[in-house]
Coordinates of C-alpha atoms and ligand atoms in Angstrom, one line a residue:
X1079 CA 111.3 69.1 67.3
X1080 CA 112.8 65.5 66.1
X1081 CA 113.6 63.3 69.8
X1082 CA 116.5 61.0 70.0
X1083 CA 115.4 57.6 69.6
X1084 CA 112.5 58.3 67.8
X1085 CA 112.0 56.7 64.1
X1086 CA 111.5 59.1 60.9
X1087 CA 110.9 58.4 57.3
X1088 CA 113.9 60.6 55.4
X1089 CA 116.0 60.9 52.4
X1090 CA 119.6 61.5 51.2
X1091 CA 119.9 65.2 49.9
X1092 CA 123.6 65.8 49.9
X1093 CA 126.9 64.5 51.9
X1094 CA 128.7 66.4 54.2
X1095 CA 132.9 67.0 53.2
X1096 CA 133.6 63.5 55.6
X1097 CA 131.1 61.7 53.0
X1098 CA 128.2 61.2 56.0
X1099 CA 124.5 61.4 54.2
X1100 CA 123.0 64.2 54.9
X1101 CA 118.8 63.9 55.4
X1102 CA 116.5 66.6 56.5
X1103 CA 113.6 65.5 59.3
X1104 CA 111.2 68.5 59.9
X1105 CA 113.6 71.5 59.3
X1106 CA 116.2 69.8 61.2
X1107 CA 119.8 68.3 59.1
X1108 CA 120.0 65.1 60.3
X1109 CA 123.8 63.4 59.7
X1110 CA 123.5 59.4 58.5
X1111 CA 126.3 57.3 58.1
X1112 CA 126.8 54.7 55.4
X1113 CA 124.0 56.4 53.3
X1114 CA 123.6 56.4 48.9
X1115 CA 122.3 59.4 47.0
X1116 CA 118.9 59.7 46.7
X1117 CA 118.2 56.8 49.5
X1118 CA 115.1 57.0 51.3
X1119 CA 114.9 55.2 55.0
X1120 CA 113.5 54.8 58.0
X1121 CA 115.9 56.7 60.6
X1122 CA 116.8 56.3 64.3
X1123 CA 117.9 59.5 65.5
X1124 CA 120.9 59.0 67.5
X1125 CA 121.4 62.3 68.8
X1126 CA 119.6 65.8 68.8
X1127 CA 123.0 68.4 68.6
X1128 CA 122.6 72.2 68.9
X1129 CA 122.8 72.5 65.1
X1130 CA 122.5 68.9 64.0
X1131 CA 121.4 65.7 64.9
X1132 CA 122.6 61.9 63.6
X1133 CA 120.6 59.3 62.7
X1134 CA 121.0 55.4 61.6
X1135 CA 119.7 54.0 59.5
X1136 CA 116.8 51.5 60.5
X1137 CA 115.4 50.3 57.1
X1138 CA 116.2 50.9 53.4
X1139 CA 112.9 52.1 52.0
X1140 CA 114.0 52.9 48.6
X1141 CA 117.6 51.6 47.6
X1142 CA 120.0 53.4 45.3
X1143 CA 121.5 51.4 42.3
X1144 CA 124.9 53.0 43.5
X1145 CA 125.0 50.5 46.3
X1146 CA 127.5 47.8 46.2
X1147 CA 128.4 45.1 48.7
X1148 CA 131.6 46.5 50.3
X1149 CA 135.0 44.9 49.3
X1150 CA 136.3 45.4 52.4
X1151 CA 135.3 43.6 55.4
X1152 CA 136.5 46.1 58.1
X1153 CA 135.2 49.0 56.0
X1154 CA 132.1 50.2 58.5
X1155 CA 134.1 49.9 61.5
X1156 CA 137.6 51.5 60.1
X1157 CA 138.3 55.0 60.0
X1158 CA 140.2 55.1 57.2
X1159 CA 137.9 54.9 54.1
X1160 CA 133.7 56.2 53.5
X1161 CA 132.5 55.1 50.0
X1162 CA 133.3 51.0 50.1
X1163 CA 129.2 50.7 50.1
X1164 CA 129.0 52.9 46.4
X1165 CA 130.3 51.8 43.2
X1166 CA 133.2 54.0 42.3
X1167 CA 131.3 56.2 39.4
X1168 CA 128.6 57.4 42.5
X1169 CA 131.6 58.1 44.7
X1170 CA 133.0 60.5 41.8
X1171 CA 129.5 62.2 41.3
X1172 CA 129.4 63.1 44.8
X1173 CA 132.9 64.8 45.0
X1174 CA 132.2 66.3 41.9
X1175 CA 128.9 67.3 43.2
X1176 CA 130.9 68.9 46.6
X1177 CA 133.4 70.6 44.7
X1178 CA 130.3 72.4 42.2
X1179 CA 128.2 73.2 45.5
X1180 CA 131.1 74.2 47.9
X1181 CA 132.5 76.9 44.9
X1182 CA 128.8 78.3 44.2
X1183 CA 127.3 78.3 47.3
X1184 CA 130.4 79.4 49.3
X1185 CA 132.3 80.8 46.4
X1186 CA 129.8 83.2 45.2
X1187 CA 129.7 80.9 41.3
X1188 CA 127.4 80.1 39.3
X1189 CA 128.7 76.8 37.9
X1190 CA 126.9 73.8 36.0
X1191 CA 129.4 71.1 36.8
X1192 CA 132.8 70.6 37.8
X1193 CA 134.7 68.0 35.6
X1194 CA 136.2 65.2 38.2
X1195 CA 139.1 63.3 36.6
X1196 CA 138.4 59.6 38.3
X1197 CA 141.6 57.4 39.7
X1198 CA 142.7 54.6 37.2
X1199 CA 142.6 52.0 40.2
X1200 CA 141.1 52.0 43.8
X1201 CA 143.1 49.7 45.2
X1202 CA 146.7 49.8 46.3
X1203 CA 147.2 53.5 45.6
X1204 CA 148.7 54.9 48.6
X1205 CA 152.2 55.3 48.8
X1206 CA 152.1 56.0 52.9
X1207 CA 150.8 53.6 55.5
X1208 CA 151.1 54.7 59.0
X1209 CA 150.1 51.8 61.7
X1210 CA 149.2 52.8 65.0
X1211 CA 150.9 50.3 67.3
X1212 CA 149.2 49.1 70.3
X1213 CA 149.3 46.1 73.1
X1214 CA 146.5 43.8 74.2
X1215 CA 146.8 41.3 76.7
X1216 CA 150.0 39.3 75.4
X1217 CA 150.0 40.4 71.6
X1218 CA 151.1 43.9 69.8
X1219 CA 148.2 44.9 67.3
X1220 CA 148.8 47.3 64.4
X1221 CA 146.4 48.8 61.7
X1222 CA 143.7 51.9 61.9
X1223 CA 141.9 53.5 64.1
X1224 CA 138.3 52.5 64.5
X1225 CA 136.1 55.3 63.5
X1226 CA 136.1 58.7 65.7
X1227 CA 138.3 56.8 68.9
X1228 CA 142.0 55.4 69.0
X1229 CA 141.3 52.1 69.2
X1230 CA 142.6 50.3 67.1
X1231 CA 141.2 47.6 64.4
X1232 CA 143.7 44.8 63.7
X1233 CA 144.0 44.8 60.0
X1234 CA 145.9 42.6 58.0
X1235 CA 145.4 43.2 54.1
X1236 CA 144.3 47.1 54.0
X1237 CA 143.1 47.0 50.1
X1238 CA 144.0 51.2 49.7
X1239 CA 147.3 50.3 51.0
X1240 CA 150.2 48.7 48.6
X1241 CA 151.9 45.9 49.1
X1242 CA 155.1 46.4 50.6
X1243 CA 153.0 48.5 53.3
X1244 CA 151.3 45.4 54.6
X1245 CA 154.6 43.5 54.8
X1246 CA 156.4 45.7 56.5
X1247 CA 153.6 45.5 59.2
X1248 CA 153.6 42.1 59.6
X1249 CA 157.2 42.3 59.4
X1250 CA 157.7 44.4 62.0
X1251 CA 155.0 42.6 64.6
X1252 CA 157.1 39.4 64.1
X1253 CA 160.2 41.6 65.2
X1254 CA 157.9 42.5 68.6
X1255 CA 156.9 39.0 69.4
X1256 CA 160.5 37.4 69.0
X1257 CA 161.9 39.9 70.8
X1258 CA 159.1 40.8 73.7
X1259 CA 159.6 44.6 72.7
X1260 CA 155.9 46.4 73.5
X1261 CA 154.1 48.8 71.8
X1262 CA 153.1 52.2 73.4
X1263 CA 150.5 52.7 75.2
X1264 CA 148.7 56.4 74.9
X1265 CA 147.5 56.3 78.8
X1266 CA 150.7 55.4 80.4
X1267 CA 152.5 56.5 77.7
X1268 CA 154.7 53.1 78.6
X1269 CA 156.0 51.0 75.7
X1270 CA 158.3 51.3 72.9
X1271 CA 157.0 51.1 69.6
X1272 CA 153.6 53.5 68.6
X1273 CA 153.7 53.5 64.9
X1274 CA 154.8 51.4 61.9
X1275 CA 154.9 54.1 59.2
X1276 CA 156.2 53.0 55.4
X1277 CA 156.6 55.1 52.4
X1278 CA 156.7 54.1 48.7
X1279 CA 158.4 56.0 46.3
X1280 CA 156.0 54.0 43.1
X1281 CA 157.2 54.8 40.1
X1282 CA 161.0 53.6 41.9
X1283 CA 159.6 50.4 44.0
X1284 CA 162.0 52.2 46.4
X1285 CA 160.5 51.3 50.1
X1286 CA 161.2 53.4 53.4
X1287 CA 160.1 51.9 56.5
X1288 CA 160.3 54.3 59.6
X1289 CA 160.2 52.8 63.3
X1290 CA 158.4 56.0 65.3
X1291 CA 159.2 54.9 69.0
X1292 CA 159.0 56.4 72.6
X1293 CA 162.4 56.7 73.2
X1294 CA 166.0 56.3 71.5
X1295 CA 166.6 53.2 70.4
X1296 CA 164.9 50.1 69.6
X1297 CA 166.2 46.4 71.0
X1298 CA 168.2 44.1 69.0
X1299 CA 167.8 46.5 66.0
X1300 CA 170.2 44.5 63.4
X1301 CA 167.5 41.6 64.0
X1302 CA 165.1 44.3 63.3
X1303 CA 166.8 45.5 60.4
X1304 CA 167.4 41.9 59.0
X1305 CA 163.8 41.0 59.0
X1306 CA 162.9 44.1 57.4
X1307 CA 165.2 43.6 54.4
X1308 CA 164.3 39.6 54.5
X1309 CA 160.2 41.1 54.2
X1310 CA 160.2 44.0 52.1
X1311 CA 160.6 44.0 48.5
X1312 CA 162.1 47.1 47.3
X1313 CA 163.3 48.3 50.7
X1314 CA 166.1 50.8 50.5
X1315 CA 165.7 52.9 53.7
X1316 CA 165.3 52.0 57.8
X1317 CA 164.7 54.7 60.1
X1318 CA 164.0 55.3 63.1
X1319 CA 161.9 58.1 64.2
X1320 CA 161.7 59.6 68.0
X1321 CA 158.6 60.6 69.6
X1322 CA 158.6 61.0 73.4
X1323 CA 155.2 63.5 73.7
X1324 CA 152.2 63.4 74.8
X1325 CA 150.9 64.2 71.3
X1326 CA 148.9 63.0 68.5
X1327 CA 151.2 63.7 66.0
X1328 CA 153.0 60.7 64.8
X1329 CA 156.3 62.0 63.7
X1330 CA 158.9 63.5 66.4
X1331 CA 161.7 65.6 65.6
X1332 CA 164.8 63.1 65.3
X1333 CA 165.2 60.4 63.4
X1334 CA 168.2 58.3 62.7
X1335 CA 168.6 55.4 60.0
X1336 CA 169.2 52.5 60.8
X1337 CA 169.7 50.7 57.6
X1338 CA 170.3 51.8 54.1
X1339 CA 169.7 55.4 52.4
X1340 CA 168.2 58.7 54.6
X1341 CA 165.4 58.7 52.2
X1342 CA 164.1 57.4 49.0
X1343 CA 163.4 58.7 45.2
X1344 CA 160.7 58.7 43.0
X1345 CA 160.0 60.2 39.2
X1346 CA 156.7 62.4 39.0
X1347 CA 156.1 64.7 35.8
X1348 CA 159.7 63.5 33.9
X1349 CA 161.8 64.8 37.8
X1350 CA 162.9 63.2 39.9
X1351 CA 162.2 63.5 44.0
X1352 CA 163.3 62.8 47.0
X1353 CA 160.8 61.8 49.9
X1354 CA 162.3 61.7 53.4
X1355 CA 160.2 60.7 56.6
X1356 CA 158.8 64.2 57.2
X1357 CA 158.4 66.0 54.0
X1358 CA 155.0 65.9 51.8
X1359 CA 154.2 63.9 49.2
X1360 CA 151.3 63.3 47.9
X1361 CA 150.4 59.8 48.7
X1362 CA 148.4 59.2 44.9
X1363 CA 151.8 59.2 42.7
X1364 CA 150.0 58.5 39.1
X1365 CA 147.0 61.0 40.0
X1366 CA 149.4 63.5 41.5
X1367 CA 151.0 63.6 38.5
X1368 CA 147.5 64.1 36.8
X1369 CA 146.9 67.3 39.1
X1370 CA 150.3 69.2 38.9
X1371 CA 149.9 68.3 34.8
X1372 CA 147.1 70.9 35.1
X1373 CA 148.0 73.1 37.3
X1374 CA 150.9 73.5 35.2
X1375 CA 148.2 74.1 32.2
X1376 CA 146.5 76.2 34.0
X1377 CA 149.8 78.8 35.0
X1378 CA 150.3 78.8 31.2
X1379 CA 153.6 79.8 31.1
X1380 CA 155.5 81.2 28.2
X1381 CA 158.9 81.0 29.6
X1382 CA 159.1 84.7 30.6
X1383 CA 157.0 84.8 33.9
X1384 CA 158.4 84.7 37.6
X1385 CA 156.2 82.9 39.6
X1386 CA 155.7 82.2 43.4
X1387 CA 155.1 78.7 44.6
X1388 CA 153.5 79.2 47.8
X1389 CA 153.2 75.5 50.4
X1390 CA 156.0 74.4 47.9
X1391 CA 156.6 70.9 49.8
X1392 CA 159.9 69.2 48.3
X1393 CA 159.5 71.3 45.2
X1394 CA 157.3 69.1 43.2
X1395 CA 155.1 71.5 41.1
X1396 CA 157.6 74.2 41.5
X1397 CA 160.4 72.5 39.9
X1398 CA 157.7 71.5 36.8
X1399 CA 156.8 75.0 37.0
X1400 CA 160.6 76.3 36.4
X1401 CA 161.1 74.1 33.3
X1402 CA 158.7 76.6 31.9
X1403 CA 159.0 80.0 33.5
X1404 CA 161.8 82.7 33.7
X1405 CA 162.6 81.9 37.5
X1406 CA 159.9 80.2 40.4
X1407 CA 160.4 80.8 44.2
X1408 CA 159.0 78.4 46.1
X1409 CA 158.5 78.4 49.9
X1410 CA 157.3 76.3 52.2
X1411 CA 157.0 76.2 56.3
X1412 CA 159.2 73.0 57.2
X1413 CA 163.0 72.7 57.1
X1414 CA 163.6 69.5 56.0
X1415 CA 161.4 69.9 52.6
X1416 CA 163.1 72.9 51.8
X1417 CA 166.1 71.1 52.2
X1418 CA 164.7 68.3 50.1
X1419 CA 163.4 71.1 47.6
X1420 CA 167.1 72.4 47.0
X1421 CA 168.6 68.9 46.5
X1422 CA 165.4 68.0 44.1
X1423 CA 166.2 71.2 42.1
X1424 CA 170.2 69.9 42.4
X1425 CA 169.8 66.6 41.3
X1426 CA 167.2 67.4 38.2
X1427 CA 169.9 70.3 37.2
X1428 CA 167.5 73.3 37.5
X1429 CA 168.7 76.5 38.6
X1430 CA 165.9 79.0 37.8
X1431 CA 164.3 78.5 41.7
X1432 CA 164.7 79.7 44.8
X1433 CA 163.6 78.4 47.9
X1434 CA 162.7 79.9 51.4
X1435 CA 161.5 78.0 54.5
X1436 CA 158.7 80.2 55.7
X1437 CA 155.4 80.6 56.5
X1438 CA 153.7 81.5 53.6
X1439 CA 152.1 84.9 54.6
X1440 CA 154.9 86.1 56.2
X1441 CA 157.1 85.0 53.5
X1442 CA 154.4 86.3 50.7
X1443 CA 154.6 89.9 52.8
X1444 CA 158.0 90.3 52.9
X1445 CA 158.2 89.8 49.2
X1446 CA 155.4 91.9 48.5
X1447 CA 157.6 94.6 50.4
X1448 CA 160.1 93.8 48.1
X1449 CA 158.2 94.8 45.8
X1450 CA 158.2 91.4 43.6
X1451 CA 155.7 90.8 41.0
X1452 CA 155.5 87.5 40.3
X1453 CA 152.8 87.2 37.2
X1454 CA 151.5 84.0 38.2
X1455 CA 151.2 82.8 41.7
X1456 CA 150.5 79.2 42.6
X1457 CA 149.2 78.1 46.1
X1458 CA 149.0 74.6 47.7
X1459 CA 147.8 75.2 50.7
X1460 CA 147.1 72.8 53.5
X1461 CA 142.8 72.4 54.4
X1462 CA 142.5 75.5 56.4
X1463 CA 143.3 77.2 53.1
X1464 CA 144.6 80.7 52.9
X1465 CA 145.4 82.6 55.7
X1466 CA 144.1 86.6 55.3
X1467 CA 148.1 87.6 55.2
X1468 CA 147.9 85.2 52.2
X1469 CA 145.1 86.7 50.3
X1470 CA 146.3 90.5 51.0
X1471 CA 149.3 89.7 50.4
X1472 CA 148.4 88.0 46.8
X1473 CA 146.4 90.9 45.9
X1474 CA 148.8 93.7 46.7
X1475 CA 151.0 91.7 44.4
X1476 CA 148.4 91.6 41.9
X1477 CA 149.1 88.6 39.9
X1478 CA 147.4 88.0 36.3
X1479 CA 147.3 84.3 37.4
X1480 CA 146.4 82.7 40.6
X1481 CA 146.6 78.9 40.3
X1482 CA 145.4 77.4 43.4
X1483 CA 145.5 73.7 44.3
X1484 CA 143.3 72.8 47.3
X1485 CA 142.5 70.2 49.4
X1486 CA 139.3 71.2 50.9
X1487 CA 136.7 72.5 48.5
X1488 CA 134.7 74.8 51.0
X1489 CA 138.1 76.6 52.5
X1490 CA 138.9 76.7 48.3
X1491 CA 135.6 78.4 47.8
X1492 CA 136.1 80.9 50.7
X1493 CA 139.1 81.9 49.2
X1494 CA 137.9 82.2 45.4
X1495 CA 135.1 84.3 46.9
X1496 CA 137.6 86.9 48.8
X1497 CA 139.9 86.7 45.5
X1498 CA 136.7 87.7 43.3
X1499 CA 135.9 90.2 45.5
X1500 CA 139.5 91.7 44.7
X1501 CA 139.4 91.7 41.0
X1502 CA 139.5 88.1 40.2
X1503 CA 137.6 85.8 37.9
X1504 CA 137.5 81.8 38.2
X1505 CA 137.9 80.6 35.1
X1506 CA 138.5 77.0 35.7
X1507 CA 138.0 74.5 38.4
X1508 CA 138.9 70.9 37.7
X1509 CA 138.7 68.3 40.5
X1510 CA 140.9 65.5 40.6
X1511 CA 140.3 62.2 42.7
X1512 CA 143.6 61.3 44.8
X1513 CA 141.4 59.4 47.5
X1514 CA 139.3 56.6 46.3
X1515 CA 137.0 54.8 48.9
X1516 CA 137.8 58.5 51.0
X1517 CA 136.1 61.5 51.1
X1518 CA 139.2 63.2 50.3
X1519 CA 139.0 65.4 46.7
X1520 CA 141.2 67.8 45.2
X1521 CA 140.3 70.4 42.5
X1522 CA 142.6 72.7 40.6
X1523 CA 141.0 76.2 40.3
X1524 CA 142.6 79.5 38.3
X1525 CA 141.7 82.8 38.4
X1526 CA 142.8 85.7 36.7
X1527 CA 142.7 89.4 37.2
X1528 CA 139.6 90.8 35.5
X1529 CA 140.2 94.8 35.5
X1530 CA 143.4 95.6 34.6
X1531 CA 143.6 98.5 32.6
X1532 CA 144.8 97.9 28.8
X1533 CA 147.2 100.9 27.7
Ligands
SAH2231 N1 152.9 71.6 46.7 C1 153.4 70.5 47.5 C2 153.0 70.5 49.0 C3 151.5 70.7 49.2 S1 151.0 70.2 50.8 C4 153.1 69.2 46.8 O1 152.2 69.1 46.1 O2 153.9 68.3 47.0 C5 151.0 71.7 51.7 C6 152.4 72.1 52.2 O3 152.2 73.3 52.9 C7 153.0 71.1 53.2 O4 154.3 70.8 52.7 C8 153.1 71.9 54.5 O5 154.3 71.7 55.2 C9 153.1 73.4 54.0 N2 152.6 74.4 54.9 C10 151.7 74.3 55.9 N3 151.5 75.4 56.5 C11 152.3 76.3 55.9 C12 152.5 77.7 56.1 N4 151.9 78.4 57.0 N5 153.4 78.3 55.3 C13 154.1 77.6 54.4 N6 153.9 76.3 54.1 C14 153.0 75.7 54.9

């Protein structure tokens, strides 16, 4: 039995999906933050879990050559990024490394490697910022929350973050200290503003920057508006976003513009898109474009096929998709992206899609009782993966193609597994890095039906 605050002599043997070291101490995992692969140390075990326990690290006993002094000051304390202490090639071995392992272990494979396609640049990739706002004694602080709490870390250059993301913030805190408005407090849920949240449409310049505030109105919001525009290059959009509850979520379910457009445009894959406050986008443009670029490669469409889109967002793959295919019919569970979807597939004159706002089981069902057969379907689903509805409902349709773009390599793998079970075969998984300095990877898997019976 290992005892908390005892000191053991371990090394790195994998990382968990949250990109923690994971070290084994007589039988018993043993969770390490801020560890390199292969690293051997001298442990403090910080706590002896059920299943688990966690240990820091004392003393380097044998140091990897993947370890770098991190870039980023704040980068062991913030909660936003995991690999600043690796150089960027160990950081892709290790996703790689996750995705392989999550789809053989999990996913019943037996694969030698899964090819990782690296981001061109770490820095400045995200297109979405979202500030928590809070007060301290006489100022209002904005940036991320420390590590596992809600406290937050004052952070002034965030080197993931782009530009106009970090103006905006600073911005906006001028706006609070001229004009004495407060932020929002969690505990008395007192205060005005909680987050700064500012979108980039990169490919544009095209900047949104969306006020999320406990309650209906902001004061003196032309003064607010006017700094904004004086700030932040590119801006085109100032909305304001309200959020009374009690909730973790940062978006509530009104928002009204305060300046300029309702929402802002990009161009991914040759389209062009439309990204409002509440509707998904994926926050890597260029490496996006890299992903749906095979995922369209892998539906290998002809022109003849109809496929189903399934966690369709604003349209993005589907619309790429329908360029190609016979007819695509995309559907997706909030309102506002479907309305985005339509007015994407408007403005790019394609009129080979449909769109329905649905859950995707329910939605996948009733078509299935329709009795569509879609010959390729294509799923994007959120972390928890596919629901069972999902997967029965694929398989009753029997696609030759399943194109699956996940999020979360071990929910992936579940699902592979359960589609294999049904007659499926993987024949290519491709992981894509969207996330540098995160933990974050996404991978690109097809299957196709195995037994069908030739005639
Ligand atoms: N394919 C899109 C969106 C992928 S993100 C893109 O690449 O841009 C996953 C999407 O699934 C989100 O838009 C989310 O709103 C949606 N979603 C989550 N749960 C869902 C469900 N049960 N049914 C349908 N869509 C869902």
């Amino acid at each position: 039995m290992i005892r908390k605050n005892e000191i053991y002599r371990a090394e790195v043997c994998g990382f968990s999906s949250e990109g923690v070291g994971v070290c084994r101490v007589e039988g018993c995992v043993v969770f390490v933050e801020n560890a390199a692969p292969d690293e051997e140390y001298e442990l403090r075990i910080t706590h002896v879990g059920k299943n688990a326990a966690f240990g820091k690290i004392e003393k380097i006993l044998r140091q990897s050559p993947a370890r770098i002094t991190r870039l980023c000051p704040d980068a062991k304390r913030c909660g936003g990024c995991d690999f600043w202490h690796l150089t960027y090639a160990s950081e892709c071995a290790i996703k790689a490394q996750r995705v392989t392992d999550a789809l053989n272990r999990l996913g019943g494979q037996n694969l030698e490697r899964v090819p990782l396609t690296p981001a061109k640049s770490c820095e400045g990739y995200r297109n979405k910022a979202q500030y928590p706002v809070a007060q301290t004694k006489d100022v209002a602080v904005a940036g991320f929350y420390k590590k596992k709490s809600h406290e937050i870390i004052d952070i002034e250059r965030c080197r993931i973050q782009p530009d106009c993301a970090q103006s905006a913030r600073a911005a906006v805190l001028e706006y609070l200290r001229q004009y004495g408005v407060l932020a929002y407090d969690e505990v008395t849920q007192r205060g005005l503003l909680r987050h700064i949240y500012v979108r980039l449409a990169a490919k544009t310049g095209q900047v949104l920057v969306c006020l999320v505030v406990n309650g209906e109105a902001l004061p003196a919001e032309p003064a607010l508006v006017s700094i904004l525009r004086r700030r932040v290059a590119g801006i085109q959009s100032i909305v304001l976003n309200v959020n009374t509850g009690k909730t973790n979520a940062v978006l509530g379910e009104k928002t009204r513009t305060l300046w300029g457009a309702d929402a802002i445009e990009d161009e991914l894959c040759g389209l062009r898109f439309r990204i409002s406050p509440r509707s998904f986008y994926q926050i890597n443009r260029d490496q996006a474009e890299i992903l749906y670029e095979k995922a369209i490669a892998a539906a290998d469409l002809s022109g003849k096929e109809t496929v189903l889109d399934l966690y369709c967002g604003t349209g993005t793959i589907t619309l790429c998709l329908a360029r190609r295919a016979k007819q695509v019919i995309g559907v997706e569970i909030i309102e506002s992206a479907i309305f985005d979807a339509k007015q994407n597939a408007k403005e790019n004159g394609i009129e080979n899609v449909r769109f329905f706002c649905a859950d995707a089981g329910q939605a996948a069902k009733r078509l299935r009782e329709e009795g569509a057969l879609p010959d390729v379907i294509v799923v994007d689903p959120p972390r928890k993966g596919l629901s069972r509805d999902v997967l029965e409902a694929i398989t009753e349709m029997s696609p030759q193609r399943v194109v699956y773009v996940s999020c979360d390599p071990a929910t992936l793998a579940r699902d592979v597994k359960y589609l294999c079970e049904a007659g499926y075969a993987l024949r290519s998984a491709e992981a894509v890095d969207l996330f540098p300095r995160c933990a974050h990877v996404e991978t690109v898997a097809l299957l196709s039906y195995e037994s069908q019976i030739k005639i």
